[in-house]
The first five atom37 places (N, CA, C, CB, O) and aatype in JSON, in Angstrom:
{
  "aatype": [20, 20, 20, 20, 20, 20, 20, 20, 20, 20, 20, 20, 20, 20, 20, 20, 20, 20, 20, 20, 20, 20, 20, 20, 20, 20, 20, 20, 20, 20, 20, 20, 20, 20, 20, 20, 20, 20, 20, 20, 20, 20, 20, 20, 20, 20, 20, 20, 20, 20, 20, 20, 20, 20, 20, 20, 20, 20, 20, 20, 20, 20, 20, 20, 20, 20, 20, 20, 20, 20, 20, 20, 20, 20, 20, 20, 20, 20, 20, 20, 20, 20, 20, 20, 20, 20, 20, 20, 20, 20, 20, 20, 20],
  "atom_mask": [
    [1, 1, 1, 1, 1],
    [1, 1, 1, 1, 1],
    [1, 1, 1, 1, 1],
    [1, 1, 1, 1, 1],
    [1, 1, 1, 1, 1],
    [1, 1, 1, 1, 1],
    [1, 1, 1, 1, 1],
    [1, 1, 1, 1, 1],
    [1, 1, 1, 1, 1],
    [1, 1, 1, 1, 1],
    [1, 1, 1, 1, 1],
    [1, 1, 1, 1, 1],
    [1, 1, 1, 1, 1],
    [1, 1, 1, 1, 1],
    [1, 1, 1, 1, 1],
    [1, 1, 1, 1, 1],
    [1, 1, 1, 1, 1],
    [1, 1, 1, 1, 1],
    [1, 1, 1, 1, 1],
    [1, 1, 1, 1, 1],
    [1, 1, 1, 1, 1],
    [1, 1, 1, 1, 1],
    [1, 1, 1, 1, 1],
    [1, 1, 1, 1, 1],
    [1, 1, 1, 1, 1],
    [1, 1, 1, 1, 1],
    [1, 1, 1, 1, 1],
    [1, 1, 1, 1, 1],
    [1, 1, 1, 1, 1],
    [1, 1, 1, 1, 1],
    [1, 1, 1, 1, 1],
    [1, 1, 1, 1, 1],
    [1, 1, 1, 1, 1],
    [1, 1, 1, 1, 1],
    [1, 1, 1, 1, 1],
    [1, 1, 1, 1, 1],
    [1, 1, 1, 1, 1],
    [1, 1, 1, 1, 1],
    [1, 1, 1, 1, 1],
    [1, 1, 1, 1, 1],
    [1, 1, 1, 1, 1],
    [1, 1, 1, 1, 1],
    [1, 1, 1, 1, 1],
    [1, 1, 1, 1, 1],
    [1, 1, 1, 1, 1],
    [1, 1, 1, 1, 1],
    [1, 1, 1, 1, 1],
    [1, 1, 1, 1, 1],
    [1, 1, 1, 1, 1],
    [1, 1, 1, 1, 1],
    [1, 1, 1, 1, 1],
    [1, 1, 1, 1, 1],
    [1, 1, 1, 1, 1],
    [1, 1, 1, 1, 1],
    [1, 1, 1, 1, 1],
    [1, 1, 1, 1, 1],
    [1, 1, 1, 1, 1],
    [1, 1, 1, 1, 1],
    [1, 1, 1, 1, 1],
    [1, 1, 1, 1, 1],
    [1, 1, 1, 1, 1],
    [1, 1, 1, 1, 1],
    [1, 1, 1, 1, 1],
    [1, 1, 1, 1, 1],
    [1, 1, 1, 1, 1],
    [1, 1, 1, 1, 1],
    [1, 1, 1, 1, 1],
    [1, 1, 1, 1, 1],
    [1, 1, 1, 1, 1],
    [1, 1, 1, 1, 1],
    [1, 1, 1, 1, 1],
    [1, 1, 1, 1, 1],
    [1, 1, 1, 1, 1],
    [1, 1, 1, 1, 1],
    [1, 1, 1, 1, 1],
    [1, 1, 1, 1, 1],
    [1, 1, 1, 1, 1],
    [1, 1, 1, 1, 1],
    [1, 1, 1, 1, 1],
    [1, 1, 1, 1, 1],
    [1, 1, 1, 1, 1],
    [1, 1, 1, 1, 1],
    [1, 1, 1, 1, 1],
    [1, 1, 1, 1, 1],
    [1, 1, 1, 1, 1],
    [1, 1, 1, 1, 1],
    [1, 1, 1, 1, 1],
    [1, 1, 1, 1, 1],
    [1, 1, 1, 1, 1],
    [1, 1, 1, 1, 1],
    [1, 1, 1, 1, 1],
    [1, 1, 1, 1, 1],
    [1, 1, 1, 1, 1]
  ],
  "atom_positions": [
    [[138.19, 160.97, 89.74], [138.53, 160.24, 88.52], [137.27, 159.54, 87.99], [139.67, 159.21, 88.78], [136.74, 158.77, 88.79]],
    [[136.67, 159.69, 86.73], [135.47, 159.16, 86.22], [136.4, 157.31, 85.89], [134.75, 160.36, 84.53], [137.47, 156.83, 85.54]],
    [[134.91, 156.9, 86.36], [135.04, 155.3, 85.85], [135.64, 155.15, 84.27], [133.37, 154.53, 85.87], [136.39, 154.3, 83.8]],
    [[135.23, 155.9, 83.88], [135.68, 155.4, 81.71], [136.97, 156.24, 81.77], [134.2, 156.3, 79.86], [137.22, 156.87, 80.74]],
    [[137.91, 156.37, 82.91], [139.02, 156.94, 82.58], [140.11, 155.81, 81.92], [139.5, 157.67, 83.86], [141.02, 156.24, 81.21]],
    [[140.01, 154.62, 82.12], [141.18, 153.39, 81.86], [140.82, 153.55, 80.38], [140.97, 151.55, 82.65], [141.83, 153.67, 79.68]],
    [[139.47, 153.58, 79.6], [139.13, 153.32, 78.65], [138.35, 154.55, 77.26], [138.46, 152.35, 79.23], [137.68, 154.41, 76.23]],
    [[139.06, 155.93, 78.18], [138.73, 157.15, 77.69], [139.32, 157.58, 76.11], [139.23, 158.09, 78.78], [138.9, 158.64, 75.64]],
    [[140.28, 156.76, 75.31], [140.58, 156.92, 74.58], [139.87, 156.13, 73.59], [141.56, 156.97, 74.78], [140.0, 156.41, 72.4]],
    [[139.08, 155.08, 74.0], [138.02, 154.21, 72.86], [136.81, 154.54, 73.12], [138.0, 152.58, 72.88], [135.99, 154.27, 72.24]],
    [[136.27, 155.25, 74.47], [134.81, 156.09, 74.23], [135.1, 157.46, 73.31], [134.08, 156.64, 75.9], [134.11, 158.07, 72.9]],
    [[136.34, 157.92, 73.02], [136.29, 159.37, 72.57], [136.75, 158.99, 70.54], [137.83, 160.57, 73.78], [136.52, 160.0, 69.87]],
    [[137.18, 158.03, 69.85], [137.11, 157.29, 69.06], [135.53, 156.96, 68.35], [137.78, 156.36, 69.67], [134.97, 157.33, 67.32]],
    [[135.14, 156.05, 69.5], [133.9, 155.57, 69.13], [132.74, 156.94, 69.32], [133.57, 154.15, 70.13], [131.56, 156.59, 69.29]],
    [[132.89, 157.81, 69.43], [132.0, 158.96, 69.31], [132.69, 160.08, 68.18], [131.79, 159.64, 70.91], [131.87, 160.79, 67.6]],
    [[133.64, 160.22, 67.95], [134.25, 160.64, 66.73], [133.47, 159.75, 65.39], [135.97, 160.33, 66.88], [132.99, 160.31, 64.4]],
    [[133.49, 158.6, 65.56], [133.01, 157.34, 64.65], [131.2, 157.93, 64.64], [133.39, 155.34, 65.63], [130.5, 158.06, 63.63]],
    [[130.84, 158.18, 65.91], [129.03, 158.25, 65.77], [128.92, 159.83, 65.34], [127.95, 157.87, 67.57], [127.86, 160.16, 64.8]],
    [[129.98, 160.88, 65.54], [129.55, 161.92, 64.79], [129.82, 162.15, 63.62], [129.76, 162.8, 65.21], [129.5, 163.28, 63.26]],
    [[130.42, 161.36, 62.69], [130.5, 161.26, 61.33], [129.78, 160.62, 60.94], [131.41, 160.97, 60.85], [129.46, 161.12, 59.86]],
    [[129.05, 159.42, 61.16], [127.55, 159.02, 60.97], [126.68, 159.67, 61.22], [127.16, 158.14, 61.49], [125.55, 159.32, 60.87]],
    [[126.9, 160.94, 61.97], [125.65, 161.81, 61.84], [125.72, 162.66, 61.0], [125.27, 162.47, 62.87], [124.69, 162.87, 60.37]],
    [[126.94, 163.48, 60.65], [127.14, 164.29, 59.55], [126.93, 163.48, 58.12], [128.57, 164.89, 59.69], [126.87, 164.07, 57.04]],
    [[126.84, 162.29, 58.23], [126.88, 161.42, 56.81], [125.0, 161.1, 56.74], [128.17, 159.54, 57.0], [124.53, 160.53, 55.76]],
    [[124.36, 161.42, 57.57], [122.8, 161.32, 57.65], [122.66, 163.09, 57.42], [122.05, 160.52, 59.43], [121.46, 163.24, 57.19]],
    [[122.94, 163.66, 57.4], [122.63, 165.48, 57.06], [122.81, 165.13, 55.74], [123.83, 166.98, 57.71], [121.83, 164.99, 55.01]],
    [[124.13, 164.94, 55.27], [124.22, 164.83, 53.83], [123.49, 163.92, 52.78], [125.36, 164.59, 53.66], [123.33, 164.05, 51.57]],
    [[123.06, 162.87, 53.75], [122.03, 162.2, 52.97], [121.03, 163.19, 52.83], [121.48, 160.92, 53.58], [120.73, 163.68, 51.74]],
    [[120.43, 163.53, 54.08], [119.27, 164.97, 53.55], [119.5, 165.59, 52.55], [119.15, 166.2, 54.4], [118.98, 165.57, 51.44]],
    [[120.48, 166.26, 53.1], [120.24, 167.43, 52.15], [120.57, 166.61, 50.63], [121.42, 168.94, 52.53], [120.43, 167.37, 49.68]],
    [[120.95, 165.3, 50.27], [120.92, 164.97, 48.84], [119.67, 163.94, 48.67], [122.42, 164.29, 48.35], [119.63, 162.98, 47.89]],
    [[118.84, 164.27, 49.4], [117.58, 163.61, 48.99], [117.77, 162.22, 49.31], [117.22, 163.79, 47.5], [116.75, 161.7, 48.84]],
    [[118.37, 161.43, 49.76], [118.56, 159.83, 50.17], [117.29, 159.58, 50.18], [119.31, 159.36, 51.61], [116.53, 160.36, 50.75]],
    [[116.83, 158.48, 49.56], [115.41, 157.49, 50.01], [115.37, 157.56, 51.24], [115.35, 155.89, 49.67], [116.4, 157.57, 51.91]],
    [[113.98, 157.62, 51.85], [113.87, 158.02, 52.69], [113.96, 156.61, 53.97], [112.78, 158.88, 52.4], [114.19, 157.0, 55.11]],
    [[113.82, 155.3, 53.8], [114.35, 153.7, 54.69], [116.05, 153.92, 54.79], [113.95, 151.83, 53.48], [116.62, 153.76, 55.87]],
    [[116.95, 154.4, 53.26], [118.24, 154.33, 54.05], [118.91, 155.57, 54.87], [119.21, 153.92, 53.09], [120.07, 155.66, 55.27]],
    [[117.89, 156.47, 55.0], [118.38, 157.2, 55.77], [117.8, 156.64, 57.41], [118.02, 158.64, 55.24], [118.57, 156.75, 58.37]],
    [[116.58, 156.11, 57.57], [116.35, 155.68, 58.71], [116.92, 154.32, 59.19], [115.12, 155.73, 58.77], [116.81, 153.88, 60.34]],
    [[117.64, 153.64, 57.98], [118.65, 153.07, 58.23], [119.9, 153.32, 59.05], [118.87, 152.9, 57.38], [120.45, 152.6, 59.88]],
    [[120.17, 154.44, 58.63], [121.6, 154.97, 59.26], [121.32, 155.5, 60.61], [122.34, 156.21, 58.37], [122.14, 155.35, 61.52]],
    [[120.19, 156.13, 60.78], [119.22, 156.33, 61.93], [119.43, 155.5, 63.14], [117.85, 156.06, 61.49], [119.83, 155.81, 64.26]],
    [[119.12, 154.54, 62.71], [119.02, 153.32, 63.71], [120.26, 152.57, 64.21], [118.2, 152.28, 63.1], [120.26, 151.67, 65.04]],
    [[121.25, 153.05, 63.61], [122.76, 152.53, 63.16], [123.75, 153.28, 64.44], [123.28, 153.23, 61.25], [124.52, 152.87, 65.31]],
    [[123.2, 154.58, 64.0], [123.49, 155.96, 65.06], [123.23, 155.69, 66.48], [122.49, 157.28, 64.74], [123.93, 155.95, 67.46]],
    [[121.85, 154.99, 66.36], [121.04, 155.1, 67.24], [121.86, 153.74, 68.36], [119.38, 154.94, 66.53], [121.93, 153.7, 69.59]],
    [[122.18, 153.15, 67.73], [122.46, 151.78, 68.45], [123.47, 151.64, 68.44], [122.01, 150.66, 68.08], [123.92, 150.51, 68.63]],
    [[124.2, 152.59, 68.25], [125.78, 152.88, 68.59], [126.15, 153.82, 69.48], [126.51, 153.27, 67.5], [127.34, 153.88, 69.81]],
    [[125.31, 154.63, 69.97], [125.54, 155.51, 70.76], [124.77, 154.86, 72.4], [124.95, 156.94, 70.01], [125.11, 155.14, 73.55]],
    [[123.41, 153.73, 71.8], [123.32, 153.01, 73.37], [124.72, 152.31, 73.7], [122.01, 151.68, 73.46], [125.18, 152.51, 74.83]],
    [[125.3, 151.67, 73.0], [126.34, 150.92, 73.05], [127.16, 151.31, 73.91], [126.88, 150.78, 72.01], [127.43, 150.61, 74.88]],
    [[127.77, 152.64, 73.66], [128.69, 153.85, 74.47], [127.37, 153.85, 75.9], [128.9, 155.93, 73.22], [127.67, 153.31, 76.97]],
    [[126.4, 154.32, 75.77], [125.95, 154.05, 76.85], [125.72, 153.06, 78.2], [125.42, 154.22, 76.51], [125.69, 153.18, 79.42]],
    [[125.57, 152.07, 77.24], [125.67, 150.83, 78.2], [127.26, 150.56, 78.77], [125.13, 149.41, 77.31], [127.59, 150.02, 79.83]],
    [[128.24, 151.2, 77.54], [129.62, 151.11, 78.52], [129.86, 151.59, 79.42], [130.61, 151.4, 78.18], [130.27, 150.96, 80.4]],
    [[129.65, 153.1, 79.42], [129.79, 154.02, 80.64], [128.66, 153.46, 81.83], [129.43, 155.74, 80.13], [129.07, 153.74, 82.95]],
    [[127.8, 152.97, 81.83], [127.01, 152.39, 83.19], [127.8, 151.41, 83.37], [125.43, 151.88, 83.15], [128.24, 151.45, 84.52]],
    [[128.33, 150.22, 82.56], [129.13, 149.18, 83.49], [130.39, 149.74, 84.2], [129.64, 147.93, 82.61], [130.73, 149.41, 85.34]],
    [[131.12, 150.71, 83.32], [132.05, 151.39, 84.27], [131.77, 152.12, 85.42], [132.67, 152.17, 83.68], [132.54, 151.92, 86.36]],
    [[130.69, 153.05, 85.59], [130.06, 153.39, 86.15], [129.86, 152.45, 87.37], [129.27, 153.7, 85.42], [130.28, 152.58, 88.52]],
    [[129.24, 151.63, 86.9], [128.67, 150.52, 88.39], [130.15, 149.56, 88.83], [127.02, 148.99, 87.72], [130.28, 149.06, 89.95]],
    [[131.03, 149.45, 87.88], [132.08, 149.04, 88.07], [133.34, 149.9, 88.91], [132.29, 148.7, 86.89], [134.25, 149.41, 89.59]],
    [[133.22, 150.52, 88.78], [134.04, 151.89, 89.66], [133.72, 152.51, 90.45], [134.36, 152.88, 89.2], [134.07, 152.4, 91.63]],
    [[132.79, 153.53, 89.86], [132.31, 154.46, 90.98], [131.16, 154.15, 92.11], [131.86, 155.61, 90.3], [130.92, 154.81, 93.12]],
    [[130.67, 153.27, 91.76], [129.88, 152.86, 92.55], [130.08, 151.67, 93.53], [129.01, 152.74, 91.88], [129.53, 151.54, 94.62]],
    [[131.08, 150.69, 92.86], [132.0, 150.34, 94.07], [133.2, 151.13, 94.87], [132.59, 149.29, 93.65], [133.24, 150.98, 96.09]],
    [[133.78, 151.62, 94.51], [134.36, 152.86, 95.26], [133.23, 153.07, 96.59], [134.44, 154.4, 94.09], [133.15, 152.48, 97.67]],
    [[132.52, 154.06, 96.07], [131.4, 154.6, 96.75], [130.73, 153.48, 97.97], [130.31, 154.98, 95.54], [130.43, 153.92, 99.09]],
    [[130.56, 152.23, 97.67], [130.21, 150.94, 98.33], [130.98, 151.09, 99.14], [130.25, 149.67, 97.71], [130.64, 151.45, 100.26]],
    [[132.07, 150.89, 98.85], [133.34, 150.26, 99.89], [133.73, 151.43, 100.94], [134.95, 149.8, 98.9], [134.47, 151.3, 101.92]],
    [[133.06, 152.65, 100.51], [133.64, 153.88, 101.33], [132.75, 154.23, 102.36], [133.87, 155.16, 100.49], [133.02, 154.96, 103.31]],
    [[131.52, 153.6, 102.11], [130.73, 153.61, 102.78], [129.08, 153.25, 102.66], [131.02, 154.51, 103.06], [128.77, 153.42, 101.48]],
    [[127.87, 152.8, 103.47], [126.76, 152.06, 103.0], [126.12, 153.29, 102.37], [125.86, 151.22, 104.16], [125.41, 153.14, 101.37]],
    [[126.33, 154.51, 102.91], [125.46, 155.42, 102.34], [125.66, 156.16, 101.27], [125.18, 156.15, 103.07], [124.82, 156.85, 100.69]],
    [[126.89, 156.0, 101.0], [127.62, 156.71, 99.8], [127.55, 155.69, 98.64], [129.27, 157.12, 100.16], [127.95, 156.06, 97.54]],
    [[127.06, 154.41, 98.8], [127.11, 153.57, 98.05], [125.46, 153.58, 97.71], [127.86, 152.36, 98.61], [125.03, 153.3, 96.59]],
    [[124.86, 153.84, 98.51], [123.09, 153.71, 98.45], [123.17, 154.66, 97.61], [121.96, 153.99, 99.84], [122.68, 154.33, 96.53]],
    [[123.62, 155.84, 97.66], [123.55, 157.17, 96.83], [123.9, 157.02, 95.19], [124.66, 158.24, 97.52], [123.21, 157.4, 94.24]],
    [[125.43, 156.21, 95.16], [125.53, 155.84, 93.86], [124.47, 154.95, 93.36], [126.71, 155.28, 93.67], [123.94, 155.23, 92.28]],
    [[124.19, 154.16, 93.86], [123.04, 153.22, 93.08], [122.05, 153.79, 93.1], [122.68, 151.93, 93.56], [121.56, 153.5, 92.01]],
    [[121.27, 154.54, 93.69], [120.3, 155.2, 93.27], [120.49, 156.01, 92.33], [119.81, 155.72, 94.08], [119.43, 156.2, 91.72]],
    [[121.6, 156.77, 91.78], [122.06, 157.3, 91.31], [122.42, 156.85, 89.68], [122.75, 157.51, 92.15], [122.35, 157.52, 88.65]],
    [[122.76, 155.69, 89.86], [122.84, 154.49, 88.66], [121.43, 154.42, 88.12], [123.32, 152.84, 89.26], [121.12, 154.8, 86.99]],
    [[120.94, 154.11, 88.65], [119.65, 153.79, 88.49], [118.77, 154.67, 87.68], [119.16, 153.66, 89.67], [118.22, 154.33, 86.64]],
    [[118.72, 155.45, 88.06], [118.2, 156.99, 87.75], [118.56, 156.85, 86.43], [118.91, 158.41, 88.56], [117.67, 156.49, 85.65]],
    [[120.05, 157.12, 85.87], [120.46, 157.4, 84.55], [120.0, 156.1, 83.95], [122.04, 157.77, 84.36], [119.62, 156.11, 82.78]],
    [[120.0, 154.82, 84.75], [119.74, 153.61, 83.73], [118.51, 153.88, 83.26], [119.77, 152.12, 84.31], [118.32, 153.63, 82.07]],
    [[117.49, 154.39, 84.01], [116.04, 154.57, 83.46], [115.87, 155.78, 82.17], [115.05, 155.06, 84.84], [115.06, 155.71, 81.25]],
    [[116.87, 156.88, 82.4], [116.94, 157.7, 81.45], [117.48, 156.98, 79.98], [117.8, 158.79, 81.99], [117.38, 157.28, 78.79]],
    [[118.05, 155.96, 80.68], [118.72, 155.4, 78.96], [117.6, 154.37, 78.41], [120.56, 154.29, 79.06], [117.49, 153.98, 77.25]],
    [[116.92, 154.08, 79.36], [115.85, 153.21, 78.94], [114.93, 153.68, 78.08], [115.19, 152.76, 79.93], [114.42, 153.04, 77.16]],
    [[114.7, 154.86, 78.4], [113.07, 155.89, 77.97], [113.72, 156.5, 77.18], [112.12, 157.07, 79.13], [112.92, 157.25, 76.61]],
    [[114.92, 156.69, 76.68], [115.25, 157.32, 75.22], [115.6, 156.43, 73.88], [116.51, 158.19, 75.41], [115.85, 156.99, 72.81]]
  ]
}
């Protein structure tokens, strides 16, 4: 069972919501939008989709990785290293 299962119906919402802000930045292209409010919407995208990100790591560290803790030291070392890993990937993008 993934951690964002209690709350799988407002991560799948809120990404319905960030891919129509992306289709609404194409159409700015292709209609020539000035080129600040499109990097407006850019950044909009952009910081809505860390958002979703940063949720799924607290669930993440909130679930599965206590799970994993409690089941055992090494299965728990594994998730957090494991956490970790993706936290740095969300960092550097």
């Amino acid at each position: 069972m993934a951690g964002y299962s209690g709350t799988k119906d407002d991560y799948a919402r809120r990404l319905r919501r960030i891919e129509g802000q992306v289709r609404g930045i194409a159409r700015m292209v292709d209609e020539d939008t000035y080129c600040i409010d499109v990097l407006t919407q850019i950044s909009a995208v952009t910081k809505a989709l860390q958002a979703v990100g940063i949720g799924l790591v607290e669930d993440h560290l909130g679930h599965c990785v206590v799970e994993a803790a409690r089941s055992s030291d090494e299965e728990g070392h594994e998730k957090v290293t494991e956490a970790a890993a993706a936290i740095a990937r969300l960092v550097r993008s």
